Amino acid sequence: MAIVEEKRSFDASAANVRPFSESTPAYENANDVKEKMSVEVESTGEVEEEDLFAPLKMDASVVHEENPLTIRALVVGIVLGCLVSASNLYLGLKTGFTFSANMFGAIFGYGIIKMMSRSGQIPIIGGAFGPQENSIIQAAATGAGGISGIFVAGIPAMYKLDTMGVGSTPQKDIGAIFTITLVCSFLGLFYVTPLRKFFVVQVARELKLIFPTPTAVALTIRSMHAGAAGSIEAMKKLKCLMLAFGAALAHRVGSYYAIGILYDWHPFTWIHIWSGYTSWAMNIESWGWYFEWTPAFIGSGILIGLNPAISMFVGSFLAWGLIGPVLVHYGVCIGTQYVPDDPKWDSYYNFFSLRNLGKVTPSPRYWLLWPGVMVMVCSSMAELFVQYKVIWFGLKSSWQQTCVSINDSLVAKGKNNGFFAKQAAKVVRTGEEVEDPAKANEQVKHWHWMVGLVVTVVVAMIIFHFQWDMHPGLTILAAILAFLFSFLAIQIGAVTDSTPLTAAAKASQLVFGGATQNSGFSIQHAQKINLAAGGLAAGGADVANALVSDFRTGYLLGTPPLKQWIAQAIGTFVAVWLSPGLFVLFTKAYPCIYDPNLEDDCAFAIPSVSAWKAVAQAVTDPNVKIPLSSGLFAIVMGVVSVLQVIVRHFYLVGEHEKWRKWLPNWGAIALAWVIPAPVFANAALLGAIIAAIWRKYSMRTWDIYGYALAAGFIAGEGLGGVVGAILTLAGVDGSVYGSNIGCPVDSC
């Protein structure tokens, strides 16, 4: 069979760009992933509809895969996931964004294993290669590339607030960091496993859980394995991805030695220098208005589309071109001079400091942080509440299906339980229930996840008590919140392709702010608990969402869920040791990531760290106040974002639905208020414009190369950042052998 509309089905949702602790700007055309798609039957030439809530129909050339869980698939997937993990740490510290490894692993893994398969029947390396093994690669890559989020948010925030103790460093605390990573990773992995059948099989059609990105991955894998034509197109994608990856890596590494020429363009600094250091231009430069040739954000702009990119740029202009200057003009906020004793640069100010909160007049960044956080939380929560009927149906169905499963298991063993029998009897079996195509021996056994979950919770209580000074009762509360947030995040993400991790993190912090209030904890102790609990809730929800997404991809391709579960578990185990090691590498090279005394002169903006830190301070420290004007503006903007969600869901439907694309993306706007510079919005907008023009004039080449180019840019720059950290530790980086020509105060 030949795919007729498959490209349109996944081009706009080709990958999942996830600000870990902030909002997730949804893809511009995420809804293009439809419930059905057209396929052409080769034998008759007729076009028929294919149901995307059932396993996909494979090309006739695809052979049966006896065991897709191969050593080569695991090794390749884990290596690719490690690349994404390194990229995510660099990009997350820099911008707050992390990127899923699923599509990157699927395409890159295809090329690597395809070349291996041509080596004949060499053990481990050779042999046939099919779509199910391809899905194992992306599952292992997703596992190995995950859990970096806690290292770009909660853990650095603990050091910024001095909650880890005097003289503590990530290198000294590596044991505690390993253990919290272990708990966050496997808690989410175990407690979400039994929800596969519920979300992916039983209620997907009723709740319209299309899972746009996982579905796009499955469709991409199928197209690459669709005979000779699919293989040729797949190799084109791979070549583009590899070229983009190599170019971005080389550009990022090379730019360290001429950063003002190859990476950061500061036109207002140039004007100031050309004027003999007498111009007004530094007043604009001080607000972060310059351009950065960052392949990663140009790539993300290519993916997210015009609406989120324009929204982000407008948010940046409002924050750092209008609201911020007005606040400083009227004395509500202040900035500090970078070099007050140098007459050449005394007009260059820092308006982004978060130091000495509660002791000095705040910066515009602190003032704008609260409207940003408020809009993120309100818009995420509003999306949940407008789906209240769906959520209630989901919770009710989950309980009923659990009772049915338990009762059926008891009956099969010749036993009976009145309670479960009564609950199961309430479920009307019409004979039209969706059957799980996976056989019993292909399913994850109940004891696998049950034993794992019990062990993880017990270990979590011990670890959090002795290493993080957290009462076992509070640990259980954090685990319960993680499960609840995972349930909601999966359900919303499956519909919108936007996982509300903001709501998970911030809601958890607010709950624990109340739980630790008037409990005899010192401020620092309460802040440590607050951030650890937030990390557990958001980290668990992130891993859980990734696993269910992989289950969806495997369901469409017919991959046994047990094989996928093992692949992701192995990848996750690797991530437990890799991510902390990478975090220590970066913090040794750039101590400003965790040292509160160095945050005003740092190569990383660490926006997620600042947001988590500020929320923890606000809910635990009575001396840290939210400015009244900031609070009022936050409330107004929160109400506006909620009203838009209501209008979009209840009014812009039917014939009015066409107007939805003109609504601003409030998640993207709020993100621009939290990120303390418009430079990333500029790059994302450039990428979105490139993609829009490309798609308009050559949709065919966009279908082949669009995602591959963006994915290569994103991963390449991220790995280049890792190389930069190594060069810094070796003492051969740009600060030693490079030039800062064209940079303000000779520093970029």
XYZ file of C-alpha atoms in Angstrom:
748
model
C 0.000 0.000 0.000
C 1.118 3.588 -0.573
C 0.593 6.425 1.830
C -1.472 9.293 0.422
C -1.930 11.736 3.312
C 0.570 10.423 5.807
C 3.024 13.300 5.407
C 0.499 15.918 6.288
C -0.435 13.860 9.283
C 2.877 14.221 11.029
C 4.879 17.071 9.565
C 3.737 19.632 12.108
C 4.278 17.429 15.107
C 7.538 15.877 14.172
C 9.094 16.071 17.592
C 8.283 17.111 21.091
C 9.914 20.368 22.216
C 9.417 20.480 25.962
C 10.323 23.302 28.285
C 10.716 21.043 31.326
C 9.524 23.376 34.012
C 7.905 26.094 32.010
C 5.121 26.064 29.455
C 5.179 23.962 26.319
C 4.427 25.959 23.167
C 2.275 23.547 21.195
C 3.075 22.901 17.593
C 1.264 25.182 15.216
C -0.543 22.348 13.445
C -0.589 19.630 16.096
C -4.217 18.908 15.292
C -3.196 17.864 11.773
C -2.635 14.392 13.198
C -6.106 13.073 12.462
C -8.004 10.076 13.756
C -7.966 8.572 10.257
C -5.740 8.888 7.213
C -6.030 7.861 3.600
C -4.028 4.965 2.160
C -3.965 3.603 -1.352
C -4.308 -0.148 -1.747
C -1.778 -1.193 -4.362
C -3.701 -4.224 -5.580
C -6.857 -2.282 -6.469
C -5.674 1.333 -6.598
C -8.578 2.303 -4.332
C -8.201 4.755 -1.471
C -9.472 3.680 1.926
C -9.488 5.162 5.386
C -7.060 3.784 7.960
C -7.971 3.937 11.637
C -5.221 5.486 13.786
C -6.728 3.962 16.935
C -5.840 0.494 15.662
C -2.448 -1.012 14.742
C -1.145 0.308 11.426
C -1.267 -1.733 8.238
C 2.292 -2.559 7.265
C 3.837 -2.771 3.821
C 3.739 -6.263 2.297
C 7.548 -6.350 2.211
C 7.823 -6.173 6.020
C 8.773 -9.572 7.418
C 7.740 -11.009 10.774
C 10.085 -10.015 13.607
C 10.587 -12.861 16.033
C 12.406 -10.802 18.661
C 12.727 -7.042 18.026
C 14.523 -6.532 21.368
C 18.045 -6.974 20.024
C 21.408 -6.018 21.460
C 22.160 -3.801 18.478
C 18.867 -1.909 18.875
C 19.512 -1.333 22.583
C 23.107 -0.198 22.093
C 22.308 2.135 19.204
C 19.245 3.552 20.980
C 21.164 4.162 24.204
C 24.054 5.865 22.388
C 21.641 8.151 20.541
C 19.763 8.824 23.771
C 23.024 9.780 25.465
C 23.634 12.362 22.740
C 20.179 13.822 23.337
C 20.717 13.780 27.114
C 23.925 15.779 26.746
C 22.179 18.183 24.388
C 19.223 18.556 26.742
C 21.415 19.472 29.684
C 23.190 22.189 27.716
C 20.024 23.549 26.095
C 17.967 23.222 29.275
C 20.447 25.241 31.321
C 20.639 27.800 28.563
C 16.962 28.167 27.676
C 14.772 25.952 29.865
C 13.918 23.700 26.904
C 14.452 19.963 26.616
C 13.828 17.826 23.532
C 12.443 14.321 23.201
C 14.736 11.677 21.716
C 11.995 9.614 20.041
C 12.097 10.935 16.469
C 15.854 11.563 16.544
C 16.392 7.976 17.668
C 13.937 6.600 15.104
C 15.574 8.259 12.080
C 19.236 8.101 13.119
C 18.771 4.574 14.450
C 17.208 3.476 11.177
C 20.275 4.529 9.225
C 22.750 2.881 11.587
C 20.921 -0.453 11.881
C 20.097 -0.493 8.178
C 23.815 -0.387 7.395
C 24.458 -3.114 9.984
C 21.744 -5.332 8.523
C 23.526 -5.344 5.171
C 26.542 -7.091 6.719
C 24.832 -10.458 6.335
C 24.171 -12.856 9.191
C 27.018 -11.738 11.440
C 25.868 -12.415 15.034
C 24.439 -9.371 16.856
C 25.324 -6.946 14.027
C 23.685 -8.469 10.947
C 20.210 -9.771 10.180
C 16.853 -8.425 9.024
C 15.650 -5.055 10.312
C 11.986 -4.144 10.693
C 9.724 -1.434 12.142
C 9.327 -3.111 15.538
C 13.077 -3.176 16.111
C 13.116 0.462 14.978
C 10.595 1.256 17.721
C 12.866 -0.461 20.254
C 15.672 1.903 19.210
C 13.538 4.970 19.866
C 12.277 3.526 23.168
C 15.844 2.986 24.412
C 16.811 6.442 23.139
C 13.857 8.033 24.938
C 14.843 6.315 28.185
C 18.525 7.252 27.955
C 17.724 10.799 26.818
C 15.251 11.535 29.599
C 15.340 12.807 33.210
C 17.709 15.687 32.400
C 14.917 18.063 33.409
C 15.639 17.984 37.143
C 19.201 19.123 36.415
C 18.060 22.277 34.643
C 15.562 23.253 37.330
C 15.186 21.928 40.888
C 18.675 20.660 41.752
C 20.601 23.809 40.716
C 17.947 25.861 42.530
C 18.810 24.033 45.773
C 22.404 25.215 45.491
C 21.329 28.734 44.561
C 19.382 28.884 47.845
C 22.246 27.348 49.897
C 19.999 24.485 51.016
C 22.679 21.833 50.441
C 24.974 23.067 53.196
C 28.030 25.274 53.435
C 30.710 24.393 50.913
C 28.541 21.899 49.063
C 29.104 21.325 45.354
C 27.506 18.916 42.897
C 30.767 16.982 42.770
C 30.761 16.472 46.552
C 27.053 15.600 46.581
C 27.177 13.214 43.615
C 25.880 10.301 45.720
C 22.717 12.158 46.734
C 22.231 13.358 43.181
C 22.494 9.793 41.862
C 19.864 8.551 44.299
C 17.290 11.291 43.660
C 17.714 10.679 39.931
C 17.134 6.961 40.493
C 13.919 7.574 42.416
C 12.504 10.171 39.998
C 13.231 7.928 37.013
C 11.894 4.591 38.184
C 8.947 5.888 40.202
C 7.363 7.230 37.017
C 8.367 4.151 35.035
C 6.717 1.696 37.434
C 3.503 3.443 38.430
C 2.470 4.295 34.853
C 3.062 0.795 33.418
C -0.438 -0.555 34.209
C -2.003 2.512 32.540
C -0.827 1.411 29.084
C -3.923 -0.642 28.366
C -6.176 2.106 29.699
C -4.741 5.070 27.778
C -3.552 3.361 24.602
C -6.144 0.620 24.081
C -9.322 0.954 26.101
C -10.322 4.631 26.106
C -8.146 6.158 23.372
C -11.006 6.308 20.891
C -13.620 7.571 23.367
C -11.328 10.276 24.723
C -9.769 11.010 21.292
C -6.267 10.378 22.646
C -4.404 10.612 19.349
C -0.905 11.181 20.901
C 0.305 13.399 18.001
C 4.088 13.029 18.409
C 4.154 9.257 19.175
C 1.760 8.714 16.270
C 4.051 10.796 14.050
C 7.005 8.631 15.106
C 5.096 5.438 14.267
C 4.055 6.796 10.865
C 7.629 7.865 10.149
C 8.986 4.426 11.060
C 6.383 2.734 8.875
C 7.180 4.994 5.912
C 10.918 4.246 6.216
C 10.231 0.501 6.078
C 7.759 0.747 3.157
C 9.826 -1.087 0.570
C 12.561 0.353 -1.635
C 10.939 3.782 -1.968
C 10.663 4.152 1.792
C 14.295 3.121 2.244
C 15.517 5.684 -0.295
C 13.559 8.461 1.373
C 14.755 7.378 4.808
C 18.386 7.600 3.715
C 17.738 11.130 2.435
C 16.415 12.056 5.864
C 19.430 10.474 7.520
C 21.955 12.282 5.316
C 20.259 15.618 6.003
C 20.181 14.931 9.734
C 23.853 13.967 9.819
C 24.943 17.014 7.814
C 22.888 19.349 10.002
C 24.199 17.649 13.147
C 27.825 17.944 12.030
C 27.448 21.546 10.870
C 25.778 22.646 14.108
C 28.391 20.831 16.213
C 31.279 22.411 14.290
C 29.644 25.844 14.385
C 29.065 25.747 18.149
C 32.603 24.569 18.930
C 34.199 27.028 16.510
C 32.089 29.916 17.756
C 33.651 29.669 21.224
C 36.805 31.156 19.695
C 35.104 34.026 17.844
C 31.799 34.312 19.637
C 31.108 37.918 18.684
C 31.493 37.049 14.997
C 30.138 33.507 14.617
C 27.476 33.284 17.333
C 26.352 36.524 19.019
C 25.733 39.602 16.890
C 25.411 42.774 18.980
C 24.502 45.571 16.526
C 23.810 48.089 19.300
C 27.217 47.405 20.815
C 28.763 47.957 17.381
C 26.943 51.288 17.083
C 28.202 52.257 20.531
C 31.801 51.405 19.619
C 31.617 53.172 16.244
C 30.246 56.304 17.939
C 33.306 56.538 20.145
C 31.420 55.126 23.182
C 29.057 58.111 23.300
C 25.825 56.703 21.839
C 22.489 55.795 23.406
C 22.650 52.293 21.893
C 23.647 50.520 25.114
C 20.267 51.434 26.580
C 18.779 48.978 24.072
C 21.603 46.457 24.349
C 21.044 46.286 28.108
C 17.630 44.710 27.542
C 19.108 41.805 25.586
C 18.259 42.965 22.078
C 20.831 41.214 19.950
C 20.784 38.184 17.651
C 22.242 34.799 18.393
C 22.989 32.353 15.583
C 21.885 29.363 17.634
C 21.115 26.330 15.428
C 19.124 24.753 18.254
C 16.586 27.553 18.481
C 16.431 28.096 14.760
C 15.676 24.356 14.618
C 13.005 24.604 17.301
C 11.429 27.487 15.367
C 11.322 25.257 12.286
C 9.330 22.733 14.326
C 6.924 24.858 16.340
C 5.591 27.009 13.485
C 4.660 30.657 13.157
C 1.968 31.042 15.803
C 4.047 30.013 18.847
C 7.159 31.727 17.448
C 5.352 35.022 16.819
C 3.696 34.760 20.245
C 7.089 34.255 21.868
C 8.559 37.245 20.029
C 5.594 39.442 20.975
C 5.982 38.312 24.586
C 9.665 39.277 24.478
C 8.857 42.683 23.021
C 6.208 43.321 25.671
C 8.533 42.245 28.490
C 11.913 43.604 27.462
C 10.903 46.370 25.073
C 7.919 47.902 26.854
C 6.986 46.732 30.358
C 10.555 46.450 31.690
C 11.675 49.925 30.570
C 8.470 51.474 31.940
C 9.007 49.796 35.328
C 12.564 51.148 35.510
C 11.492 54.607 34.350
C 8.987 54.912 37.206
C 11.328 53.399 39.815
C 9.280 50.263 40.430
C 12.308 48.167 39.426
C 15.997 48.890 39.086
C 19.033 47.704 37.176
C 22.676 47.686 38.159
C 25.653 48.880 36.130
C 28.004 46.193 34.895
C 31.111 48.419 35.030
C 30.251 51.695 36.806
C 33.894 52.816 36.892
C 34.423 52.584 33.134
C 33.057 55.665 31.296
C 32.994 53.720 28.026
C 30.513 51.198 29.348
C 28.772 52.932 32.259
C 25.505 52.987 30.288
C 25.466 49.169 30.141
C 23.028 47.810 32.769
C 21.952 44.443 34.149
C 18.162 44.258 34.457
C 17.979 40.506 35.047
C 19.432 39.940 38.522
C 17.601 37.785 41.091
C 20.054 38.378 43.932
C 19.159 39.733 47.385
C 15.426 39.221 46.965
C 13.494 40.857 49.786
C 16.427 43.141 50.605
C 16.638 45.498 47.614
C 14.315 46.907 44.969
C 13.705 44.012 42.549
C 14.823 43.783 38.953
C 12.346 43.775 36.036
C 13.093 40.069 35.662
C 11.740 39.296 39.121
C 8.702 41.511 38.542
C 7.893 39.774 35.242
C 8.572 36.292 36.597
C 5.252 36.166 38.446
C 2.979 37.096 35.530
C 4.887 34.493 33.494
C 4.437 31.745 36.076
C 0.799 32.725 36.651
C -0.073 32.521 32.954
C 1.706 29.176 32.590
C -0.107 27.635 35.532
C -3.495 29.196 34.727
C -3.456 28.209 31.065
C -2.339 24.650 31.931
C -4.962 24.291 34.652
C -7.646 25.775 32.425
C -6.875 23.147 29.799
C -7.449 20.526 32.484
C -10.689 21.990 33.777
C -12.324 22.448 30.364
C -11.762 18.737 29.895
C -13.520 17.940 33.190
C -16.012 15.556 31.587
C -13.231 13.677 29.842
C -11.117 13.558 33.005
C -14.028 12.277 35.084
C -14.821 9.672 32.456
C -11.166 8.688 32.379
C -10.911 8.321 36.157
C -14.170 6.386 36.302
C -13.162 4.104 33.451
C -9.741 3.544 34.988
C -11.319 2.408 38.252
C -13.834 0.172 36.497
C -11.248 -1.443 34.248
C -8.985 -2.058 37.239
C -11.834 -3.810 39.051
C -12.655 -5.862 35.950
C -9.033 -6.943 35.571
C -8.727 -7.936 39.226
C -12.050 -9.774 39.175
C -11.204 -11.632 35.947
C -7.863 -12.648 37.424
C -9.525 -13.948 40.595
C -12.185 -15.856 38.640
C -9.509 -17.459 36.461
C -7.866 -18.781 39.634
C -11.171 -20.108 40.967
C -11.458 -17.406 43.611
C -14.074 -14.756 44.324
C -14.217 -11.332 45.948
C -17.619 -9.774 46.487
C -16.458 -6.175 46.209
C -14.574 -6.555 42.923
C -17.298 -8.800 41.513
C -19.888 -6.121 42.273
C -17.786 -3.358 40.682
C -17.047 -5.472 37.611
C -20.754 -6.237 37.182
C -21.397 -2.504 36.707
C -19.372 -2.522 33.504
C -21.619 -3.256 30.556
C -19.796 -5.529 28.110
C -21.229 -4.960 24.645
C -18.785 -7.139 22.775
C -17.445 -4.039 21.009
C -14.626 -3.445 23.469
C -11.228 -2.798 21.929
C -9.052 -5.888 22.114
C -5.403 -5.520 22.980
C -3.442 -6.985 20.051
C -0.559 -7.880 22.385
C -0.731 -11.457 23.624
C -0.559 -12.306 27.324
C 3.091 -13.374 27.086
C 3.916 -10.045 25.402
C 2.479 -7.951 28.242
C 4.354 -6.543 31.218
C 3.571 -8.879 34.103
C 1.770 -7.344 37.075
C 4.478 -8.428 39.479
C 7.095 -6.619 37.409
C 5.704 -3.162 38.061
C 4.144 -3.931 41.450
C 7.390 -5.160 43.009
C 9.314 -2.365 41.309
C 6.895 0.281 42.567
C 6.902 -0.968 46.159
C 10.701 -1.191 46.218
C 11.056 2.274 44.657
C 8.665 3.899 47.150
C 10.424 2.256 50.116
C 13.827 3.256 48.779
C 12.490 6.769 48.126
C 11.341 7.145 51.732
C 14.765 6.060 52.999
C 16.728 8.203 50.541
C 14.630 11.322 50.995
C 14.710 10.967 54.765
C 18.461 10.554 55.177
C 19.820 12.495 52.218
C 17.186 15.177 51.662
C 15.831 15.650 55.201
C 12.280 14.812 54.152
C 9.759 12.967 56.323
C 8.529 9.646 54.827
C 4.970 10.958 54.931
C 5.948 13.914 52.745
C 7.715 11.527 50.360
C 4.512 9.495 49.979
C 2.590 12.741 49.375
C 5.075 13.693 46.635
C 4.695 10.250 45.026
C 0.895 10.547 45.070
C 1.087 14.008 43.500
C 3.452 12.637 40.863
C 0.924 9.940 39.938
C -2.009 12.361 39.809
C -0.085 14.868 37.712
C 1.071 12.051 35.415
C -2.507 10.914 34.844
C -3.564 14.434 33.904
C -0.417 15.240 31.929
C -0.723 12.094 29.796
C -4.373 12.762 29.083
C -3.836 16.400 28.090
C -0.627 15.677 26.176
C -2.343 12.901 24.229
C -4.896 15.405 22.938
C -2.887 18.614 22.585
C 0.726 17.346 22.261
C 1.527 19.802 25.057
C 2.432 18.188 28.385
C 1.597 20.532 31.298
C 4.718 19.908 33.383
C 4.506 23.529 34.521
C 1.321 22.743 36.370
C 2.874 19.620 37.883
C 5.978 21.393 39.173
C 4.395 24.607 40.386
C 1.318 22.938 41.892
C 3.570 20.538 43.787
C 5.642 23.447 45.084
C 2.497 25.246 46.223
C 1.173 22.121 47.974
C 4.453 21.582 49.789
C 4.655 25.266 50.630
C 1.436 24.750 52.572
C 2.518 21.383 53.991
C 5.732 22.792 55.484
C 4.225 26.037 56.755
C 4.080 26.340 60.564
C 5.697 22.899 60.851
C 8.859 23.989 62.611
C 11.087 23.799 59.547
C 13.763 26.410 58.986
C 13.417 28.435 55.791
C 16.260 26.590 54.087
C 14.955 23.194 55.180
C 11.477 24.039 53.867
C 12.973 25.219 50.574
C 14.975 22.026 50.205
C 11.846 19.904 50.755
C 9.883 22.124 48.380
C 12.355 21.729 45.534
C 12.958 18.013 46.100
C 9.221 17.314 46.112
C 8.692 19.438 43.006
C 11.459 17.541 41.258
C 9.943 14.183 42.217
C 6.469 15.170 41.005
C 7.547 16.774 37.725
C 10.322 14.244 37.027
C 8.019 11.300 37.644
C 5.338 12.822 35.407
C 7.919 13.427 32.655
C 9.167 9.815 32.655
C 5.629 8.441 32.880
C 4.479 10.501 29.914
C 7.501 9.329 27.886
C 6.734 5.649 28.583
C 3.056 5.890 27.638
C 4.066 7.758 24.481
C 6.413 4.893 23.595
C 3.645 2.393 24.314
C 1.470 4.282 21.813
C 4.177 4.096 19.129
C 4.673 0.375 19.800
C 0.920 -0.276 19.756
C 0.634 1.199 16.257
C 3.617 -0.822 15.015
C 2.679 -4.060 16.781
C 5.717 -4.081 19.069
C 5.267 -6.259 22.200
C 4.847 -3.878 25.153
C 7.111 -6.007 27.362
C 9.977 -5.523 24.882
C 9.427 -1.769 24.807
C 9.207 -1.604 28.587
C 12.495 -3.443 28.982
C 14.168 -1.207 26.375
C 13.043 1.993 28.062
C 13.915 0.629 31.524
C 17.463 -0.172 30.372
C 17.766 3.249 28.756
C 16.457 4.891 31.921
C 18.983 2.991 34.037
C 21.763 4.391 31.850
C 20.305 7.907 32.237
C 20.412 7.559 36.044
C 24.216 7.487 35.881
C 24.790 9.589 32.779
C 22.743 12.684 33.638
C 24.351 13.360 37.046
C 27.796 12.878 35.500
C 27.033 15.392 32.770
C 25.641 17.787 35.371
C 28.887 17.607 37.353
C 30.846 18.185 34.125
C 28.908 21.357 33.355
C 29.017 22.699 36.910
C 32.784 22.200 37.093
C 33.237 24.049 33.827
C 30.667 26.743 34.695
C 30.337 27.151 38.500
C 27.811 29.965 37.952
C 25.185 27.278 37.296
C 24.999 26.521 41.029
C 26.992 29.246 42.827
C 24.633 32.086 43.909
C 27.521 34.557 43.985
C 28.275 34.118 40.274
C 24.829 34.262 38.704
C 25.167 37.803 37.325
C 28.023 36.758 35.036
C 27.078 33.367 33.635
C 27.229 31.713 30.236
C 23.815 30.150 30.945
C 20.543 31.995 31.518
C 19.160 29.079 33.636
C 15.548 30.384 33.392
C 13.993 27.228 34.856
C 16.327 27.375 37.851
C 15.314 30.969 38.518
C 11.607 30.164 38.279
C 11.817 27.206 40.679
C 13.987 29.173 43.067
C 11.634 32.165 43.120
C 8.540 30.032 43.738
C 10.288 28.155 46.555
C 11.281 31.455 48.179
C 7.820 32.963 47.811
C 6.041 30.040 49.517
C 8.590 29.529 52.310
C 10.302 32.850 53.111
C 8.109 35.554 54.700
C 10.691 38.203 53.807
C 10.362 37.599 50.056
C 7.324 39.417 48.756
C 5.728 39.556 45.360
C 5.458 43.241 44.325
C 1.821 44.363 44.523
C 1.805 45.684 40.967
C 3.350 42.449 39.710
C 0.763 40.371 41.563
C -2.147 42.390 40.190
C -0.793 42.219 36.648
C -0.255 38.465 37.081
C -3.880 37.982 38.153
C -5.181 39.970 35.188
C -3.015 38.064 32.703
C -3.947 34.741 34.316
C -7.641 35.564 33.906
C -7.094 36.581 30.274
C -5.299 33.304 29.493
C -8.101 31.300 31.142
C -10.774 33.201 29.217
C -9.010 32.426 25.953
C -8.976 28.704 26.773
C -12.714 28.835 27.495
C -13.479 30.757 24.299
C -11.375 28.383 22.209
C -13.005 25.244 23.597
C -16.626 26.343 23.835
C -17.092 29.079 21.219
C -14.499 28.587 18.485
C -15.933 25.280 17.355
C -17.646 24.142 14.192
C -17.673 26.917 11.628
C -15.798 29.214 14.046
C -12.897 26.796 14.527
C -10.964 28.435 11.674
C -10.288 31.440 13.931
C -8.345 29.380 16.484
C -5.091 29.760 14.545
C -5.199 33.515 15.113
C -5.271 33.232 18.896
C -1.973 34.002 20.664
C -0.131 31.158 22.351
C -0.106 32.292 25.980
C 2.316 29.563 26.993
C 4.863 30.978 24.554
C 4.202 34.555 25.665
C 4.636 33.619 29.322
C 7.828 31.722 28.544
C 9.269 34.904 27.013
C 8.529 36.700 30.289
C 10.464 34.086 32.241
C 13.446 33.781 29.881
C 15.492 36.909 30.702
C 16.310 37.949 27.120
C 14.561 38.048 23.750
C 17.495 36.464 21.920
C 15.927 32.983 21.774
C 12.607 34.342 20.531
C 14.457 36.083 17.700
C 16.124 32.838 16.593
C 12.920 30.799 16.898
C 11.043 33.351 14.810
C 13.696 33.130 12.095
C 13.345 29.338 12.046
C 9.548 29.554 11.882
C 9.684 31.996 8.957
C 12.101 29.714 7.106
C 9.766 26.755 7.673
C 6.672 28.686 6.567
C 8.292 29.788 3.302
C 9.731 26.320 2.725
C 6.393 24.596 3.242
C 4.604 27.061 1.000
C 6.886 26.628 -1.999
C 8.189 23.057 -1.665
C 6.059 20.846 0.546
C 7.615 17.722 -0.948
C 11.175 18.578 0.127
C 9.879 19.820 3.490
C 8.311 16.422 4.105
C 11.651 14.750 3.504
C 14.133 17.150 5.073
C 12.240 19.487 7.427
C 12.370 17.530 10.659
C 15.758 15.988 9.928
C 17.299 19.451 9.508
C 15.747 20.758 12.732
C 16.672 17.649 14.747
C 20.258 17.798 13.518
C 20.543 21.476 14.454
C 19.154 20.871 17.942
C 21.251 17.816 18.804
C 24.393 19.183 17.129
C 24.482 22.415 19.079
C 23.710 20.583 22.306
C 26.649 18.237 21.834
C 28.775 21.236 20.873
C 27.949 22.682 24.281
C 29.261 19.514 25.923
C 32.478 19.804 23.920
C 32.689 23.435 25.043
C 32.478 22.388 28.690
C 35.296 19.880 28.160
C 37.431 22.554 26.448
C 36.818 24.892 29.389
C 37.942 22.269 31.913
C 41.024 21.580 29.779
C 41.910 25.280 29.784
C 41.856 25.606 25.999
C 38.473 27.266 25.468
C 37.668 30.582 23.833
C 38.410 32.597 26.974
C 42.060 31.524 26.653
C 42.668 31.316 22.918
C 39.659 33.079 21.425
C 38.495 36.623 20.732
C 35.550 38.607 22.108
C 35.650 41.243 19.412
C 32.230 42.790 18.842
C 30.984 41.927 22.359
C 29.849 44.410 25.024
C 32.598 45.013 27.603
C 34.636 42.501 25.576
C 32.516 39.664 26.910
C 29.720 37.638 25.285
